[in-house]
Amino acid sequence: MSELNQIALKIVSNGKGILAADESTPSMDKKFNAIGVEPNPENRLKYREILFTSNGMKDYIGGVILFEETLNQISKSGLPIPQLIENQGTIIGIKVDTGLKKNPESPDENITSGFDGLEDRLKKSYEIGARFTKWRALIKISDKFPTEVAIKSNAIDLAKYASIVQNFNMVPIVEPEVLMEGDHDINQCYEITARLLSECFNQLKLQSVDLSGILLKPNMVVPGIDCQNQSSTNEIAKMTFNCLKDNVPSEVPGIAFLSGGQSEIESTRNLNEINKINDTNFIFTYSYGRALQQSALNYWGKNPDDINNIQKIFNHRAKMNSLSTSGKWAEDIDKINI
Ligand code: 13P
């Protein structure tokens, strides 16, 4: 077993998943403004430190994805944040893409940027303790989009990124996300997700990426937010499972979904259902941002000093998601008294 494969498995095995705490500064600004908290580095640190010191980290969070700012912050106990996370037994990851730009090959669509200075950033992140990375490509569905060229150029860049990261001995999370925004139905999401995944793996193979040393972070196959025809949990689970089973090579050690705008309960319920029907060796787990943090963040906004209950809320969400990785979650146990 290669070192990268071991790291990947450690992150997603034993009912663990990933906490995506790598929201960019503008994205955190929006979240903090919505709950009336001043957006600044101190408050971002205060909030994230509460999550990272929660008991739930040890049992349910195998990896945390950080934004570069957090990787360099010092906790209130004096420990650098990476060390504090390592003390929980959790592996540190770092978002290395730098967001979206206009796709020169299709100007009404986007492509992800981040190759400038990538090697330097990887070297520094590794020295501070990061062992995995994330790069997110976004595909939007509408009448005219996505174009073939958008799918292909994003897949080429994801593979190029993955190959560079593996050269630095880190596990790349490959994140091709089909957005939920729009009124497309579940069949359209299925078709685009299948095409995108298939192109990504073509490119990953062409660029000689070791598939046993990556983690895939896909969207679930769901209807668009504005679709008139919403789908049952069963349908979402079956279509998501089939799409991944048919398009992801078996060497990939773990598939960790993003939540993408689903509510906390929806993301847990859907993952639970996917794991109930999983008859393959794939590990299906979570790499949630919003769906692990939303309730904790809202509570923190109103009760910033009530650390116990903020952590209780986060631990509960993490535990519910962990149960869903083995199909053992149920709606009636998903209750918490604060
Ligand atoms: P969400 O779970 O909020 O979609 O975030 C996951 C993520 O890391 C997106 O890149």
PDB file of N, CA and C in Angstrom, residues 113-175:
ATOM      1  N   SER A 113      -8.758  28.811 -10.907  1.00  0.00           N
ATOM      2  CA  SER A 113      -7.373  29.264 -10.976  1.00  0.00           C
ATOM      3  C   SER A 113      -6.600  28.743  -9.766  1.00  0.00           C
ATOM      4  N   GLY A 114      -5.270  28.856  -9.832  1.00  0.00           N
ATOM      5  CA  GLY A 114      -4.479  28.420  -8.674  1.00  0.00           C
ATOM      6  C   GLY A 114      -3.115  27.846  -9.022  1.00  0.00           C
ATOM      7  N   PHE A 115      -2.763  27.838 -10.305  1.00  0.00           N
ATOM      8  CA  PHE A 115      -1.449  27.266 -10.649  1.00  0.00           C
ATOM      9  C   PHE A 115      -0.294  28.217 -10.348  1.00  0.00           C
ATOM     10  N   ASP A 116      -0.602  29.541 -10.265  1.00  0.00           N
ATOM     11  CA  ASP A 116       0.484  30.490  -9.970  1.00  0.00           C
ATOM     12  C   ASP A 116       1.039  30.222  -8.573  1.00  0.00           C
ATOM     13  N   GLY A 117       2.281  29.968  -8.475  1.00  0.00           N
ATOM     14  CA  GLY A 117       2.924  29.773  -7.160  1.00  0.00           C
ATOM     15  C   GLY A 117       2.488  28.501  -6.443  1.00  0.00           C
ATOM     16  N   LEU A 118       1.830  27.607  -7.174  1.00  0.00           N
ATOM     17  CA  LEU A 118       1.294  26.404  -6.511  1.00  0.00           C
ATOM     18  C   LEU A 118       2.397  25.580  -5.818  1.00  0.00           C
ATOM     19  N   GLU A 119       3.495  25.357  -6.519  1.00  0.00           N
ATOM     20  CA  GLU A 119       4.560  24.527  -5.941  1.00  0.00           C
ATOM     21  C   GLU A 119       5.084  25.099  -4.615  1.00  0.00           C
ATOM     22  N   ASP A 120       5.277  26.413  -4.595  1.00  0.00           N
ATOM     23  CA  ASP A 120       5.753  27.067  -3.360  1.00  0.00           C
ATOM     24  C   ASP A 120       4.768  26.880  -2.224  1.00  0.00           C
ATOM     25  N   ARG A 121       3.491  27.067  -2.560  1.00  0.00           N
ATOM     26  CA  ARG A 121       2.467  26.948  -1.517  1.00  0.00           C
ATOM     27  C   ARG A 121       2.385  25.515  -1.005  1.00  0.00           C
ATOM     28  N   LEU A 122       2.544  24.537  -1.917  1.00  0.00           N
ATOM     29  CA  LEU A 122       2.484  23.137  -1.499  1.00  0.00           C
ATOM     30  C   LEU A 122       3.644  22.812  -0.565  1.00  0.00           C
ATOM     31  N   LYS A 123       4.820  23.320  -0.921  1.00  0.00           N
ATOM     32  CA  LYS A 123       6.009  23.040  -0.117  1.00  0.00           C
ATOM     33  C   LYS A 123       5.822  23.588   1.304  1.00  0.00           C
ATOM     34  N   LYS A 124       5.351  24.849   1.369  1.00  0.00           N
ATOM     35  CA  LYS A 124       5.158  25.472   2.690  1.00  0.00           C
ATOM     36  C   LYS A 124       4.093  24.730   3.490  1.00  0.00           C
ATOM     37  N   SER A 125       2.993  24.389   2.819  1.00  0.00           N
ATOM     38  CA  SER A 125       1.895  23.720   3.530  1.00  0.00           C
ATOM     39  C   SER A 125       2.351  22.370   4.072  1.00  0.00           C
ATOM     40  N   TYR A 126       3.137  21.657   3.273  1.00  0.00           N
ATOM     41  CA  TYR A 126       3.635  20.353   3.732  1.00  0.00           C
ATOM     42  C   TYR A 126       4.497  20.536   4.982  1.00  0.00           C
ATOM     43  N   GLU A 127       5.352  21.558   4.949  1.00  0.00           N
ATOM     44  CA  GLU A 127       6.235  21.805   6.104  1.00  0.00           C
ATOM     45  C   GLU A 127       5.435  22.106   7.365  1.00  0.00           C
ATOM     46  N   ILE A 128       4.291  22.784   7.195  1.00  0.00           N
ATOM     47  CA  ILE A 128       3.475  23.114   8.376  1.00  0.00           C
ATOM     48  C   ILE A 128       2.635  21.905   8.804  1.00  0.00           C
ATOM     49  N   GLY A 129       2.554  20.880   7.993  1.00  0.00           N
ATOM     50  CA  GLY A 129       1.852  19.665   8.438  1.00  0.00           C
ATOM     51  C   GLY A 129       0.731  19.174   7.534  1.00  0.00           C
ATOM     52  N   ALA A 130       0.439  19.905   6.451  1.00  0.00           N
ATOM     53  CA  ALA A 130      -0.659  19.460   5.581  1.00  0.00           C
ATOM     54  C   ALA A 130      -0.266  18.179   4.849  1.00  0.00           C
ATOM     55  N   ARG A 131      -1.214  17.253   4.753  1.00  0.00           N
ATOM     56  CA  ARG A 131      -0.946  15.995   4.043  1.00  0.00           C
ATOM     57  C   ARG A 131      -1.961  15.743   2.924  1.00  0.00           C
ATOM     58  N   PHE A 132      -2.923  16.638   2.797  1.00  0.00           N
ATOM     59  CA  PHE A 132      -3.811  16.536   1.640  1.00  0.00           C
ATOM     60  C   PHE A 132      -4.257  17.936   1.218  1.00  0.00           C
ATOM     61  N   THR A 133      -4.817  18.018   0.012  1.00  0.00           N
ATOM     62  CA  THR A 133      -5.147  19.323  -0.565  1.00  0.00           C
ATOM     63  C   THR A 133      -6.514  19.253  -1.245  1.00  0.00           C
ATOM     64  N   LYS A 134      -7.025  20.410  -1.609  1.00  0.00           N
ATOM     65  CA  LYS A 134      -8.312  20.428  -2.331  1.00  0.00           C
ATOM     66  C   LYS A 134      -8.276  21.434  -3.475  1.00  0.00           C
ATOM     67  N   TRP A 135      -8.901  21.065  -4.560  1.00  0.00           N
ATOM     68  CA  TRP A 135      -9.068  21.940  -5.737  1.00  0.00           C
ATOM     69  C   TRP A 135     -10.485  21.708  -6.237  1.00  0.00           C
ATOM     70  N   ARG A 136     -11.264  22.792  -6.320  1.00  0.00           N
ATOM     71  CA  ARG A 136     -12.680  22.636  -6.670  1.00  0.00           C
ATOM     72  C   ARG A 136     -12.965  23.210  -8.051  1.00  0.00           C
ATOM     73  N   ALA A 137     -13.506  22.385  -8.936  1.00  0.00           N
ATOM     74  CA  ALA A 137     -13.944  22.858 -10.254  1.00  0.00           C
ATOM     75  C   ALA A 137     -15.464  22.911 -10.251  1.00  0.00           C
ATOM     76  N   LEU A 138     -16.019  23.971 -10.814  1.00  0.00           N
ATOM     77  CA  LEU A 138     -17.472  24.156 -10.771  1.00  0.00           C
ATOM     78  C   LEU A 138     -18.087  24.081 -12.152  1.00  0.00           C
ATOM     79  N   ILE A 139     -19.146  23.315 -12.269  1.00  0.00           N
ATOM     80  CA  ILE A 139     -19.857  23.218 -13.537  1.00  0.00           C
ATOM     81  C   ILE A 139     -21.325  23.613 -13.300  1.00  0.00           C
ATOM     82  N   LYS A 140     -21.750  24.554 -14.135  1.00  0.00           N
ATOM     83  CA  LYS A 140     -23.101  25.096 -13.971  1.00  0.00           C
ATOM     84  C   LYS A 140     -23.984  24.491 -15.070  1.00  0.00           C
ATOM     85  N   ILE A 141     -25.221  24.129 -14.695  1.00  0.00           N
ATOM     86  CA  ILE A 141     -26.148  23.589 -15.706  1.00  0.00           C
ATOM     87  C   ILE A 141     -27.175  24.665 -16.061  1.00  0.00           C
ATOM     88  N   SER A 142     -27.387  24.876 -17.361  1.00  0.00           N
ATOM     89  CA  SER A 142     -28.515  25.702 -17.823  1.00  0.00           C
ATOM     90  C   SER A 142     -28.836  25.258 -19.246  1.00  0.00           C
ATOM     91  N   ASP A 143     -29.704  25.991 -19.945  1.00  0.00           N
ATOM     92  CA  ASP A 143     -30.090  25.571 -21.310  1.00  0.00           C
ATOM     93  C   ASP A 143     -28.860  25.307 -22.182  1.00  0.00           C
ATOM     94  N   LYS A 144     -27.909  26.269 -22.123  1.00  0.00           N
ATOM     95  CA  LYS A 144     -26.765  26.174 -23.040  1.00  0.00           C
ATOM     96  C   LYS A 144     -25.530  25.521 -22.420  1.00  0.00           C
ATOM     97  N   PHE A 145     -25.533  25.408 -21.110  1.00  0.00           N
ATOM     98  CA  PHE A 145     -24.303  24.980 -20.433  1.00  0.00           C
ATOM     99  C   PHE A 145     -24.514  23.708 -19.629  1.00  0.00           C
ATOM    100  N   PRO A 146     -23.449  22.947 -19.372  1.00  0.00           N
ATOM    101  CA  PRO A 146     -22.064  23.232 -19.690  1.00  0.00           C
ATOM    102  C   PRO A 146     -21.711  22.852 -21.134  1.00  0.00           C
ATOM    103  N   THR A 147     -20.715  23.544 -21.679  1.00  0.00           N
ATOM    104  CA  THR A 147     -20.197  23.168 -22.989  1.00  0.00           C
ATOM    105  C   THR A 147     -19.200  22.019 -22.799  1.00  0.00           C
ATOM    106  N   GLU A 148     -18.967  21.319 -23.867  1.00  0.00           N
ATOM    107  CA  GLU A 148     -17.999  20.221 -23.835  1.00  0.00           C
ATOM    108  C   GLU A 148     -16.618  20.743 -23.419  1.00  0.00           C
ATOM    109  N   VAL A 149     -16.299  21.943 -23.936  1.00  0.00           N
ATOM    110  CA  VAL A 149     -14.973  22.485 -23.664  1.00  0.00           C
ATOM    111  C   VAL A 149     -14.808  22.858 -22.182  1.00  0.00           C
ATOM    112  N   ALA A 150     -15.902  23.267 -21.550  1.00  0.00           N
ATOM    113  CA  ALA A 150     -15.822  23.593 -20.111  1.00  0.00           C
ATOM    114  C   ALA A 150     -15.559  22.320 -19.314  1.00  0.00           C
ATOM    115  N   ILE A 151     -16.246  21.264 -19.675  1.00  0.00           N
ATOM    116  CA  ILE A 151     -16.032  19.986 -18.972  1.00  0.00           C
ATOM    117  C   ILE A 151     -14.586  19.534 -19.175  1.00  0.00           C
ATOM    118  N   LYS A 152     -14.144  19.594 -20.411  1.00  0.00           N
ATOM    119  CA  LYS A 152     -12.803  19.085 -20.703  1.00  0.00           C
ATOM    120  C   LYS A 152     -11.701  19.939 -20.056  1.00  0.00           C
ATOM    121  N   SER A 153     -11.820  21.259 -20.166  1.00  0.00           N
ATOM    122  CA  SER A 153     -10.739  22.094 -19.623  1.00  0.00           C
ATOM    123  C   SER A 153     -10.674  21.987 -18.098  1.00  0.00           C
ATOM    124  N   ASN A 154     -11.827  21.884 -17.446  1.00  0.00           N
ATOM    125  CA  ASN A 154     -11.812  21.717 -15.991  1.00  0.00           C
ATOM    126  C   ASN A 154     -11.206  20.371 -15.598  1.00  0.00           C
ATOM    127  N   ALA A 155     -11.538  19.335 -16.374  1.00  0.00           N
ATOM    128  CA  ALA A 155     -10.999  17.996 -16.070  1.00  0.00           C
ATOM    129  C   ALA A 155      -9.480  17.973 -16.267  1.00  0.00           C
ATOM    130  N   ILE A 156      -9.015  18.631 -17.324  1.00  0.00           N
ATOM    131  CA  ILE A 156      -7.566  18.671 -17.574  1.00  0.00           C
ATOM    132  C   ILE A 156      -6.851  19.346 -16.401  1.00  0.00           C
ATOM    133  N   ASP A 157      -7.412  20.468 -15.935  1.00  0.00           N
ATOM    134  CA  ASP A 157      -6.764  21.191 -14.836  1.00  0.00           C
ATOM    135  C   ASP A 157      -6.827  20.417 -13.523  1.00  0.00           C
ATOM    136  N   LEU A 158      -7.940  19.731 -13.271  1.00  0.00           N
ATOM    137  CA  LEU A 158      -8.022  18.924 -12.037  1.00  0.00           C
ATOM    138  C   LEU A 158      -6.934  17.844 -12.041  1.00  0.00           C
ATOM    139  N   ALA A 159      -6.725  17.241 -13.215  1.00  0.00           N
ATOM    140  CA  ALA A 159      -5.722  16.178 -13.310  1.00  0.00           C
ATOM    141  C   ALA A 159      -4.308  16.754 -13.181  1.00  0.00           C
ATOM    142  N   LYS A 160      -4.101  17.929 -13.783  1.00  0.00           N
ATOM    143  CA  LYS A 160      -2.776  18.567 -13.694  1.00  0.00           C
ATOM    144  C   LYS A 160      -2.461  18.904 -12.230  1.00  0.00           C
ATOM    145  N   TYR A 161      -3.457  19.465 -11.544  1.00  0.00           N
ATOM    146  CA  TYR A 161      -3.313  19.786 -10.116  1.00  0.00           C
ATOM    147  C   TYR A 161      -2.990  18.519  -9.314  1.00  0.00           C
ATOM    148  N   ALA A 162      -3.756  17.443  -9.581  1.00  0.00           N
ATOM    149  CA  ALA A 162      -3.592  16.205  -8.798  1.00  0.00           C
ATOM    150  C   ALA A 162      -2.180  15.648  -8.993  1.00  0.00           C
ATOM    151  N   SER A 163      -1.696  15.732 -10.218  1.00  0.00           N
ATOM    152  CA  SER A 163      -0.371  15.197 -10.494  1.00  0.00           C
ATOM    153  C   SER A 163       0.710  16.011  -9.760  1.00  0.00           C
ATOM    154  N   ILE A 164       0.569  17.323  -9.776  1.00  0.00           N
ATOM    155  CA  ILE A 164       1.545  18.176  -9.070  1.00  0.00           C
ATOM    156  C   ILE A 164       1.528  17.873  -7.565  1.00  0.00           C
ATOM    157  N   VAL A 165       0.323  17.759  -7.009  1.00  0.00           N
ATOM    158  CA  VAL A 165       0.203  17.545  -5.558  1.00  0.00           C
ATOM    159  C   VAL A 165       0.829  16.208  -5.155  1.00  0.00           C
ATOM    160  N   GLN A 166       0.596  15.172  -5.944  1.00  0.00           N
ATOM    161  CA  GLN A 166       1.178  13.865  -5.588  1.00  0.00           C
ATOM    162  C   GLN A 166       2.711  13.919  -5.608  1.00  0.00           C
ATOM    163  N   ASN A 167       3.269  14.770  -6.482  1.00  0.00           N
ATOM    164  CA  ASN A 167       4.730  14.920  -6.485  1.00  0.00           C
ATOM    165  C   ASN A 167       5.247  15.518  -5.188  1.00  0.00           C
ATOM    166  N   PHE A 168       4.375  16.197  -4.451  1.00  0.00           N
ATOM    167  CA  PHE A 168       4.763  16.763  -3.157  1.00  0.00           C
ATOM    168  C   PHE A 168       4.347  15.850  -2.003  1.00  0.00           C
ATOM    169  N   ASN A 169       3.985  14.617  -2.344  1.00  0.00           N
ATOM    170  CA  ASN A 169       3.617  13.622  -1.328  1.00  0.00           C
ATOM    171  C   ASN A 169       2.378  13.959  -0.529  1.00  0.00           C
ATOM    172  N   MET A 170       1.433  14.592  -1.193  1.00  0.00           N
ATOM    173  CA  MET A 170       0.163  14.867  -0.530  1.00  0.00           C
ATOM    174  C   MET A 170      -0.964  14.259  -1.354  1.00  0.00           C
ATOM    175  N   VAL A 171      -2.082  13.978  -0.673  1.00  0.00           N
ATOM    176  CA  VAL A 171      -3.242  13.391  -1.340  1.00  0.00           C
ATOM    177  C   VAL A 171      -4.118  14.507  -1.914  1.00  0.00           C
ATOM    178  N   PRO A 172      -4.308  14.537  -3.225  1.00  0.00           N
ATOM    179  CA  PRO A 172      -5.193  15.566  -3.774  1.00  0.00           C
ATOM    180  C   PRO A 172      -6.657  15.167  -3.672  1.00  0.00           C
ATOM    181  N   ILE A 173      -7.463  16.040  -3.117  1.00  0.00           N
ATOM    182  CA  ILE A 173      -8.918  15.857  -3.252  1.00  0.00           C
ATOM    183  C   ILE A 173      -9.279  16.447  -4.596  1.00  0.00           C
ATOM    184  N   VAL A 174      -9.884  15.625  -5.430  1.00  0.00           N
ATOM    185  CA  VAL A 174     -10.317  16.062  -6.751  1.00  0.00           C
ATOM    186  C   VAL A 174     -11.810  16.367  -6.634  1.00  0.00           C
ATOM    187  N   GLU A 175     -12.159  17.640  -6.808  1.00  0.00           N
ATOM    188  CA  GLU A 175     -13.550  18.049  -6.562  1.00  0.00           C
ATOM    189  C   GLU A 175     -14.202  18.625  -7.818  1.00  0.00           C
TER     190      GLU A 175
END
